[in-house]
């Protein structure tokens, strides 16, 4: 399975941005998809921060406290795409955002849950 993330960019605090992640290369849908953020100045995968996750079938969602009420995760089953709508962005949201998927977890909340990590897309929020 491959995950192709897009939509990152440079924005100003208070702006909105939507990330997309297209899933390809498999005939079975994942159980869960989600997003993690690698903060600036960090390099190790275990330093990535959980952002949000959604169960592919049921649509259950979980958000990190820092993004609750500002970010919305959704999926389009027909397009095999998951979205992360981000609003009221602030500089603390800056980082490389990774799309992830799991075929064995109902939801993804830790770095150990995903089967697959996509390439990251950089989001930079200036103050």
Coordinates of C-alpha atoms in Angstrom, one line a residue:
X1 CA 0.0 0.0 0.0
X2 CA 1.2 3.5 -0.7
X3 CA 0.1 6.8 0.9
X4 CA 0.5 10.0 -1.0
X5 CA 0.1 13.1 1.1
X6 CA -0.3 16.6 -0.3
X7 CA -1.5 20.1 0.6
X8 CA 1.2 21.4 2.8
X9 CA 2.6 24.9 2.5
X10 CA 3.4 28.2 4.2
X11 CA 0.6 30.0 5.9
X12 CA 0.1 32.8 8.4
X13 CA -1.3 32.3 11.9
X14 CA -5.1 32.1 11.8
X15 CA -5.2 30.7 8.3
X16 CA -6.7 27.4 7.2
X17 CA -5.2 24.5 5.2
X18 CA -6.4 21.1 4.1
X19 CA -4.1 18.1 3.7
X20 CA -5.0 15.2 1.6
X21 CA -3.8 11.6 1.5
X22 CA -4.6 9.2 -1.2
X23 CA -4.3 5.5 -0.6
X24 CA -3.3 3.2 -3.4
X25 CA -1.9 -0.2 -4.1
X26 CA -4.2 -2.4 -2.2
X27 CA -7.6 -4.0 -2.8
X28 CA -8.7 -4.0 0.8
X29 CA -9.5 -0.8 2.6
X30 CA -7.5 0.0 5.7
X31 CA -9.1 -0.3 9.1
X32 CA -7.9 3.1 10.2
X33 CA -6.0 6.1 8.8
X34 CA -4.6 9.1 10.6
X35 CA -2.0 11.9 10.8
X36 CA 1.1 12.5 12.8
X37 CA 3.3 15.6 13.0
X38 CA 7.1 15.7 13.2
X39 CA 7.9 18.9 15.1
X40 CA 10.7 21.2 13.8
X41 CA 14.2 20.3 15.2
X42 CA 13.3 16.6 15.7
X43 CA 14.4 13.7 13.4
X44 CA 13.5 10.5 15.1
X45 CA 10.2 8.8 14.2
X46 CA 9.4 8.3 17.9
X47 CA 9.3 12.0 18.2
X48 CA 6.3 12.3 15.9
X49 CA 3.2 13.6 17.6
X50 CA -0.3 12.1 17.1
X51 CA -2.7 14.5 15.5
X52 CA -5.9 12.7 14.5
X53 CA -7.3 9.4 13.4
X54 CA -10.5 8.0 11.8
X55 CA -11.9 4.5 11.5
X56 CA -12.4 3.9 7.8
X57 CA -15.8 2.0 8.1
X58 CA -17.5 3.6 11.1
X59 CA -16.1 7.1 10.9
X60 CA -15.1 7.3 14.6
X61 CA -12.5 10.0 15.2
X62 CA -10.0 11.0 17.8
X63 CA -8.0 14.2 18.0
X64 CA -5.0 15.3 20.0
X65 CA -6.0 17.9 22.6
X66 CA -3.9 20.5 20.9
X67 CA -6.0 20.4 17.7
X68 CA -9.4 19.5 19.0
X69 CA -12.1 22.0 17.8
X70 CA -9.6 23.3 15.1
X71 CA -8.9 20.3 13.0
X72 CA -11.3 17.9 11.2
X73 CA -10.4 14.5 9.8
X74 CA -12.6 12.9 7.2
X75 CA -12.4 10.3 4.5
X76 CA -13.9 9.8 1.1
X77 CA -14.3 6.0 0.5
X78 CA -15.0 6.3 -3.2
X79 CA -11.7 8.3 -3.7
X80 CA -9.7 6.3 -1.2
X81 CA -8.6 9.6 0.3
X82 CA -8.4 11.0 3.8
X83 CA -8.4 14.7 4.6
X84 CA -7.2 16.8 7.4
X85 CA -8.9 20.2 7.5
X86 CA -6.9 22.6 9.7
X87 CA -8.2 25.9 10.8
X88 CA -7.0 28.6 13.2
X89 CA -3.5 27.5 12.6
X90 CA -0.7 28.7 14.9
X91 CA 3.1 28.3 14.8
X92 CA 2.9 25.3 17.2
X93 CA 1.2 23.4 14.3
X94 CA 4.3 23.7 12.2
X95 CA 5.9 20.5 11.2
X96 CA 6.0 17.7 8.7
X97 CA 2.7 15.9 8.6
X98 CA 2.6 12.2 7.9
X99 CA -0.4 10.2 6.7
X100 CA -0.6 6.7 8.2
X101 CA -2.7 3.6 7.8
X102 CA -3.4 0.4 9.7
X103 CA -5.0 -2.8 8.7
X104 CA -5.0 -4.2 12.3
X105 CA -6.1 -1.3 14.5
X106 CA -9.6 0.2 14.8
X107 CA -8.0 3.6 15.4
X108 CA -4.4 4.8 15.3
X109 CA -3.1 6.8 18.3
X110 CA 0.5 5.8 18.8
X111 CA 3.5 5.5 16.5
X112 CA 3.4 1.8 16.8
X113 CA -0.1 1.4 15.4
X114 CA 0.4 2.1 11.7
X115 CA 1.4 -0.5 9.1
X116 CA 2.2 2.1 6.6
X117 CA 3.6 5.7 6.7
X118 CA 3.4 8.0 3.8
X119 CA 5.9 10.6 2.9
X120 CA 5.5 13.8 4.8
X121 CA 4.1 17.1 3.7
X122 CA 5.5 20.3 5.3
X123 CA 3.3 22.8 7.0
X124 CA 4.8 26.0 8.1
X125 CA 2.8 28.5 10.1
X126 CA 4.3 31.9 10.5
X127 CA 3.3 34.3 13.3

